[in-house]
CSV table of C-alpha atoms in Angstrom, one decimal:
chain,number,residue,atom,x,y,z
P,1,UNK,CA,116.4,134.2,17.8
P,2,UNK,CA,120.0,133.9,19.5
P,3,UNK,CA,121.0,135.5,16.1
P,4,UNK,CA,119.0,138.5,16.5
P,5,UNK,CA,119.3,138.9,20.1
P,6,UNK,CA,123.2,138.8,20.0
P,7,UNK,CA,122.9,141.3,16.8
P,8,UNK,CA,121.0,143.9,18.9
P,9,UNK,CA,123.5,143.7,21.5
P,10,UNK,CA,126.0,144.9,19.3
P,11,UNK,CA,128.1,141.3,19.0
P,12,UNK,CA,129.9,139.8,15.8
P,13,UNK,CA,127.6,137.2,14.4
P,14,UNK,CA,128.1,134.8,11.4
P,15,UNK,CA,124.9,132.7,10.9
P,16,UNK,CA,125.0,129.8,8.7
P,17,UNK,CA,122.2,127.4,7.9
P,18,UNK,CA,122.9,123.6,7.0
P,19,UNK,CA,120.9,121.4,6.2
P,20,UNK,CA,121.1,118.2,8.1
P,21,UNK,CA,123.4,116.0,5.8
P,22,UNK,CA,126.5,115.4,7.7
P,23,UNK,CA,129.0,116.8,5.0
P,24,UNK,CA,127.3,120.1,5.5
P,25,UNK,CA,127.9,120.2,9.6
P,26,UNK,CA,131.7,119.5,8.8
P,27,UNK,CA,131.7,122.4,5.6
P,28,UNK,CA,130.2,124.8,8.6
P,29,UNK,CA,133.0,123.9,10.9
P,30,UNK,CA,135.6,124.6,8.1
P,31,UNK,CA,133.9,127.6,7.2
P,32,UNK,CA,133.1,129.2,10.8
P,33,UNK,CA,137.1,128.1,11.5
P,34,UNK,CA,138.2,130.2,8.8
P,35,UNK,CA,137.1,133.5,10.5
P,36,UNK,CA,138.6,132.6,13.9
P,37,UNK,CA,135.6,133.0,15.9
P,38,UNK,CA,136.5,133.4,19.8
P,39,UNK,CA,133.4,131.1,20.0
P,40,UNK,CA,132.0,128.5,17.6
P,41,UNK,CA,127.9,127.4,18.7
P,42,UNK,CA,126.3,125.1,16.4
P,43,UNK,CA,122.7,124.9,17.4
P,44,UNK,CA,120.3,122.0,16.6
P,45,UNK,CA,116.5,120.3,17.4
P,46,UNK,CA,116.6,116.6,17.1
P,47,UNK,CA,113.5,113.8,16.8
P,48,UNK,CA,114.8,110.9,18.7
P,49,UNK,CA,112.6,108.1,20.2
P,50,UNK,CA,112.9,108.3,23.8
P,51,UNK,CA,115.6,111.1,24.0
P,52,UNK,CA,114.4,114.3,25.1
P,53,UNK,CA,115.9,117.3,27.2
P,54,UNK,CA,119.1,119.4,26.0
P,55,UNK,CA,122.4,118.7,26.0
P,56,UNK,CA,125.9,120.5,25.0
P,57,UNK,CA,128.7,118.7,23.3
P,58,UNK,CA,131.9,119.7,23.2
P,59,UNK,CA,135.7,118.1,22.7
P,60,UNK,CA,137.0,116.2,24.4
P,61,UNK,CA,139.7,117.7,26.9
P,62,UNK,CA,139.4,121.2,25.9
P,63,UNK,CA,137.9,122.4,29.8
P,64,UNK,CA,137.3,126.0,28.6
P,65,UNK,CA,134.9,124.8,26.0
P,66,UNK,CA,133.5,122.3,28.8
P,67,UNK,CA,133.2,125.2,31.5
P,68,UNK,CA,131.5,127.1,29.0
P,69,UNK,CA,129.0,124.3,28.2
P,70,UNK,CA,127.8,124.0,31.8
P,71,UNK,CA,127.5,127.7,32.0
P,72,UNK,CA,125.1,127.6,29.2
P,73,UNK,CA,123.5,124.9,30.8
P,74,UNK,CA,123.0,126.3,33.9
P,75,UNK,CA,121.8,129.5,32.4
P,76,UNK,CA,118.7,127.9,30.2
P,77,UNK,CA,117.6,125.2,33.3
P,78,UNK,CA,115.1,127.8,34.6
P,79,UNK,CA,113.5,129.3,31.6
P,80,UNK,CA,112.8,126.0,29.5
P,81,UNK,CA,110.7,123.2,30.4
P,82,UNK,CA,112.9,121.0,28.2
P,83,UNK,CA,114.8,119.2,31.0
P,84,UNK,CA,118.8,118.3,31.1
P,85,UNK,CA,120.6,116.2,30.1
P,86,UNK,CA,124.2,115.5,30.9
P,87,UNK,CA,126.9,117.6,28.5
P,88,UNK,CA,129.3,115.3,27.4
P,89,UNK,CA,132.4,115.7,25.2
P,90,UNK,CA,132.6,114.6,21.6
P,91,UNK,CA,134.1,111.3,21.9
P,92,UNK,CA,135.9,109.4,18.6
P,93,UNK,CA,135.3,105.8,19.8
P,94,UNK,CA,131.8,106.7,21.1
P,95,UNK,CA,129.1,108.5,20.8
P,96,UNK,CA,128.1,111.0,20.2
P,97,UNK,CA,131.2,112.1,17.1
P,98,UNK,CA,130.3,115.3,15.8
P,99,UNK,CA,132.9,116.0,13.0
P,100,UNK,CA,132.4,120.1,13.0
P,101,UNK,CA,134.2,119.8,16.6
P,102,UNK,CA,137.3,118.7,15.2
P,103,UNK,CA,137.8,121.5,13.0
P,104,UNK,CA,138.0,123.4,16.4
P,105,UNK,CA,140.6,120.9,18.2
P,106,UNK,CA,143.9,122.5,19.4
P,107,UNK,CA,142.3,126.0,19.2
P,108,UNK,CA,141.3,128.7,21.2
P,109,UNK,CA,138.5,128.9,19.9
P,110,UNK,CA,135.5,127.5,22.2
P,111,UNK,CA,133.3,125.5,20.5
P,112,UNK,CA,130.3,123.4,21.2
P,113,UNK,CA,127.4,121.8,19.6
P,114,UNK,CA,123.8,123.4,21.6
P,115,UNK,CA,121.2,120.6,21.1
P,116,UNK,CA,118.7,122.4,21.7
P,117,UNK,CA,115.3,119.7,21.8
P,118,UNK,CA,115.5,116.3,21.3
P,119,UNK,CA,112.2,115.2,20.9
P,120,UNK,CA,110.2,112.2,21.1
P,121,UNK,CA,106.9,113.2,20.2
P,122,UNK,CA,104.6,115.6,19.2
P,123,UNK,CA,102.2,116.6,21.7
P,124,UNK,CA,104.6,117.3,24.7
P,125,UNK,CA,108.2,117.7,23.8
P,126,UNK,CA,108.0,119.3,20.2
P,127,UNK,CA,105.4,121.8,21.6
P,128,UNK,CA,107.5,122.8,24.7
P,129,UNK,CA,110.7,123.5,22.1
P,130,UNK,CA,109.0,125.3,19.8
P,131,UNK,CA,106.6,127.7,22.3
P,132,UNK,CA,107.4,131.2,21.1
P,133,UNK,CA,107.7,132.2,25.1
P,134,UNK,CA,110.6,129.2,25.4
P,135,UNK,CA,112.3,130.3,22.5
P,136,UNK,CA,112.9,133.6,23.4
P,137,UNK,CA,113.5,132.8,27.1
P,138,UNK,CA,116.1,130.6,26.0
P,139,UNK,CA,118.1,132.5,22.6
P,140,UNK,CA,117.9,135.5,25.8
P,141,UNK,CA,119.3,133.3,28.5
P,142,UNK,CA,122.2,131.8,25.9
P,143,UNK,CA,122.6,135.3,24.7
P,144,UNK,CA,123.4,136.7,28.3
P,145,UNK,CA,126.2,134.4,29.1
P,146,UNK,CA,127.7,134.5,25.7
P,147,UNK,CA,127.7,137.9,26.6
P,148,UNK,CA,129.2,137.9,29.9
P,149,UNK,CA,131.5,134.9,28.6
P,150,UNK,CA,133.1,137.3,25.8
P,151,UNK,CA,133.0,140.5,28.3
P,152,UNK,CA,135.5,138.6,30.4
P,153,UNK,CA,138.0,137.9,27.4
């Protein structure tokens, strides 16, 4: 959805679909770093036992990528009723370490990973994430400020 709606709007879009083997996540970061992409999203929906909400990663000291994730954040609050969850960067002696990140270290490229849904069970939080109305609300509410985020260089 995020995919199409940036298309439409006339933005350069590379979608790539991995499956959820950890190897592949790093391949796309290789990949996607390759083309120099001014910004670098990896989106995902997690089950997780008593996680829930959304959350965006990003590294670790790179403030433009971390400014960026609280814009996105703040953008999606009001049109999902996923709730929060804190962003945090991608740490290497905690958690969470997501390996695609790194390919992005010492860039300019801003990059972040969008979890999306953590859910912890079916009935409430799996519905919410996957309602057709939430989906568009929020791949149109991400869209926007990627937007507005590439508008201002």
């Amino acid at each position: 959805e995020i995919y199409n709606n940036l298309k439409e709007r006339g933005v350069d879009v590379d979608l790539q679909i991995a499956t959820s083997k950890q190897q592949d996540l790093n391949s796309a970061g290789r990949i996607a770093k390759s083309k120099q992409p001014k910004i670098y999203l990896s989106i995902h929906h997690n089950y997780c036992i008593g996680a829930n909400g959304y959350l965006f990663i990003y590294n670790q000291g790179d403030t433009k990528s971390m400014s960026v994730a609280n814009r996105l954040s703040n953008s999606i609050k009001y049109v999902t009723p996923i709730r929060q969850r804190e962003n945090i960067p991608n740490l290497r002696e905690g958690k969470p370490y997501i390996g695609e990140l790194n390919e992005f270290k010492n860039t300019d490229t801003i990059s972040l990973v969008a979890e999306l849904g953590f859910f912890s069970d079916i009935d409430g939080d799996l519905k919410a994430i996957t309602s057709k109305q939430v989906i568009k609300s929020v791949a149109n509410a991400i869209a926007d400020e990627i937007c507005n985020i590439l508008r201002e260089g």
